Amino acid sequence: QKHVAAGYEGAPLTPFADELLFRKAGVNRLLLNLGGIANFTLLPADGGPAQATDTGPANTLLDAVVRQHYPGRTYDEGGQLAAQGRPHAGLLAALRSHPFFAAPFPKTTGPELFSPAYLLENQRNTATENLPVPDVLATLIELTASAVGQAARHYLGLQPAAEILVSGGGAHNVTLLAALARHLPAAHLRSTAAAGVPPDAKEAMLFAVLANETLAGHPALSLGKISLPG
């Protein structure tokens, strides 16, 4: 509430706990959450302040497409359907033309911007309404991976090497992880499980940390759009 009152967005909330749980001296650690929306916290190797941002859609559109076209399925398990398709360059360019992607970092977004209507509008604009569904999914995979890559390069600059710890449902999408590896070839990409935190439980654990710190009366230091332990 104080964050919003100060003119910020009240999000993201996870960097506070990311700082407490995942900071590792001498290592650029990027905590990538692939939920409905893709977002990350960067913990710089030099001990500098954490940086956090949303990067764009992740599972919100992928899951919506699967639910629409594959009755009984709620998501693309392992990215198997997307692996059968090929990204459509024209549709990808249209999707990337959304003003969010050109907005300065850090930034936040949600499914209200990246909705099925956003996808359908861009399909109509590019005459790809009848594109095979695996190609649509492959295009959305590329949209997510390219946006994460752009954001990571913005923050890491000339030092792209980083340990990327992935959580959320997207951590199980092999096709998405492969696309991320192509966009960030210098990074070491692995699950948060490597740091002792199950990828499906990370967000719940972070909010438990926030609740504990609140009850303990420990203050949070607000730095721009994010809050950190203080």
mmCIF file of N, CA and C in Angstrom, residues 32 35 47 63 68-69 81 110 114 119 144 146 149 156 167 179 198 206:
data_model
loop_
_atom_site.group_PDB
_atom_site.id
_atom_site.type_symbol
_atom_site.label_atom_id
_atom_site.label_comp_id
_atom_site.label_asym_id
_atom_site.label_seq_id
_atom_site.Cartn_x
_atom_site.Cartn_y
_atom_site.Cartn_z
ATOM 1 N N LEU A 32 14.155 -16.455 -12.739
ATOM 2 C CA LEU A 32 13.159 -16.313 -13.800
ATOM 3 C C LEU A 32 11.908 -17.106 -13.460
ATOM 4 N N GLY A 35 5.390 -18.003 -15.088
ATOM 5 C CA GLY A 35 3.998 -18.274 -14.771
ATOM 6 C C GLY A 35 3.134 -17.786 -15.925
ATOM 7 N N GLY A 47 27.262 -7.586 -5.890
ATOM 8 C CA GLY A 47 26.589 -7.205 -4.656
ATOM 9 C C GLY A 47 25.697 -5.996 -4.796
ATOM 10 N N ASP A 63 -1.428 -21.413 -22.637
ATOM 11 C CA ASP A 63 -2.494 -22.228 -22.055
ATOM 12 C C ASP A 63 -3.842 -21.915 -22.695
ATOM 13 N N GLN A 68 -8.374 -23.787 -25.993
ATOM 14 C CA GLN A 68 -9.307 -23.512 -27.082
ATOM 15 C C GLN A 68 -9.321 -24.623 -28.132
ATOM 16 N N HIS A 69 -8.165 -25.155 -28.441
ATOM 17 C CA HIS A 69 -8.059 -26.069 -29.584
ATOM 18 C C HIS A 69 -7.929 -27.546 -29.211
ATOM 19 N N LEU A 81 3.534 -29.960 -28.056
ATOM 20 C CA LEU A 81 2.789 -29.444 -29.206
ATOM 21 C C LEU A 81 3.581 -28.349 -29.906
ATOM 22 N N GLY A 110 0.241 -7.770 -17.273
ATOM 23 C CA GLY A 110 -0.639 -8.840 -16.837
ATOM 24 C C GLY A 110 -1.463 -9.377 -17.982
ATOM 25 N N PHE A 114 -2.096 -9.004 -22.353
ATOM 26 C CA PHE A 114 -1.736 -10.119 -23.229
ATOM 27 C C PHE A 114 -2.804 -11.208 -23.128
ATOM 28 N N LEU A 119 -3.936 -11.756 -29.130
ATOM 29 C CA LEU A 119 -3.433 -12.724 -30.104
ATOM 30 C C LEU A 119 -4.302 -12.739 -31.349
ATOM 31 N N THR A 144 7.915 -15.221 -25.929
ATOM 32 C CA THR A 144 8.349 -15.236 -24.529
ATOM 33 C C THR A 144 9.865 -15.246 -24.414
ATOM 34 N N SER A 146 12.249 -14.441 -26.606
ATOM 35 C CA SER A 146 12.930 -13.252 -27.121
ATOM 36 C C SER A 146 12.781 -12.078 -26.171
ATOM 37 N N GLY A 149 15.080 -12.678 -23.223
ATOM 38 C CA GLY A 149 16.448 -12.414 -23.666
ATOM 39 C C GLY A 149 16.747 -10.934 -23.761
ATOM 40 N N LEU A 156 22.102 -7.174 -17.856
ATOM 41 C CA LEU A 156 23.438 -7.756 -17.730
ATOM 42 C C LEU A 156 24.468 -7.037 -18.581
ATOM 43 N N SER A 167 11.581 -21.029 -12.431
ATOM 44 C CA SER A 167 10.479 -21.567 -11.636
ATOM 45 C C SER A 167 9.171 -21.319 -12.370
ATOM 46 N N ALA A 179 14.321 -22.623 -26.238
ATOM 47 C CA ALA A 179 14.289 -21.305 -26.880
ATOM 48 C C ALA A 179 15.029 -20.275 -26.038
ATOM 49 N N PRO A 198 11.821 -26.114 -4.901
ATOM 50 C CA PRO A 198 11.049 -26.715 -5.992
ATOM 51 C C PRO A 198 10.439 -25.631 -6.882
ATOM 52 N N LEU A 206 8.043 -17.768 -1.335
ATOM 53 C CA LEU A 206 8.405 -16.357 -1.246
ATOM 54 C C LEU A 206 7.360 -15.566 -0.474
#
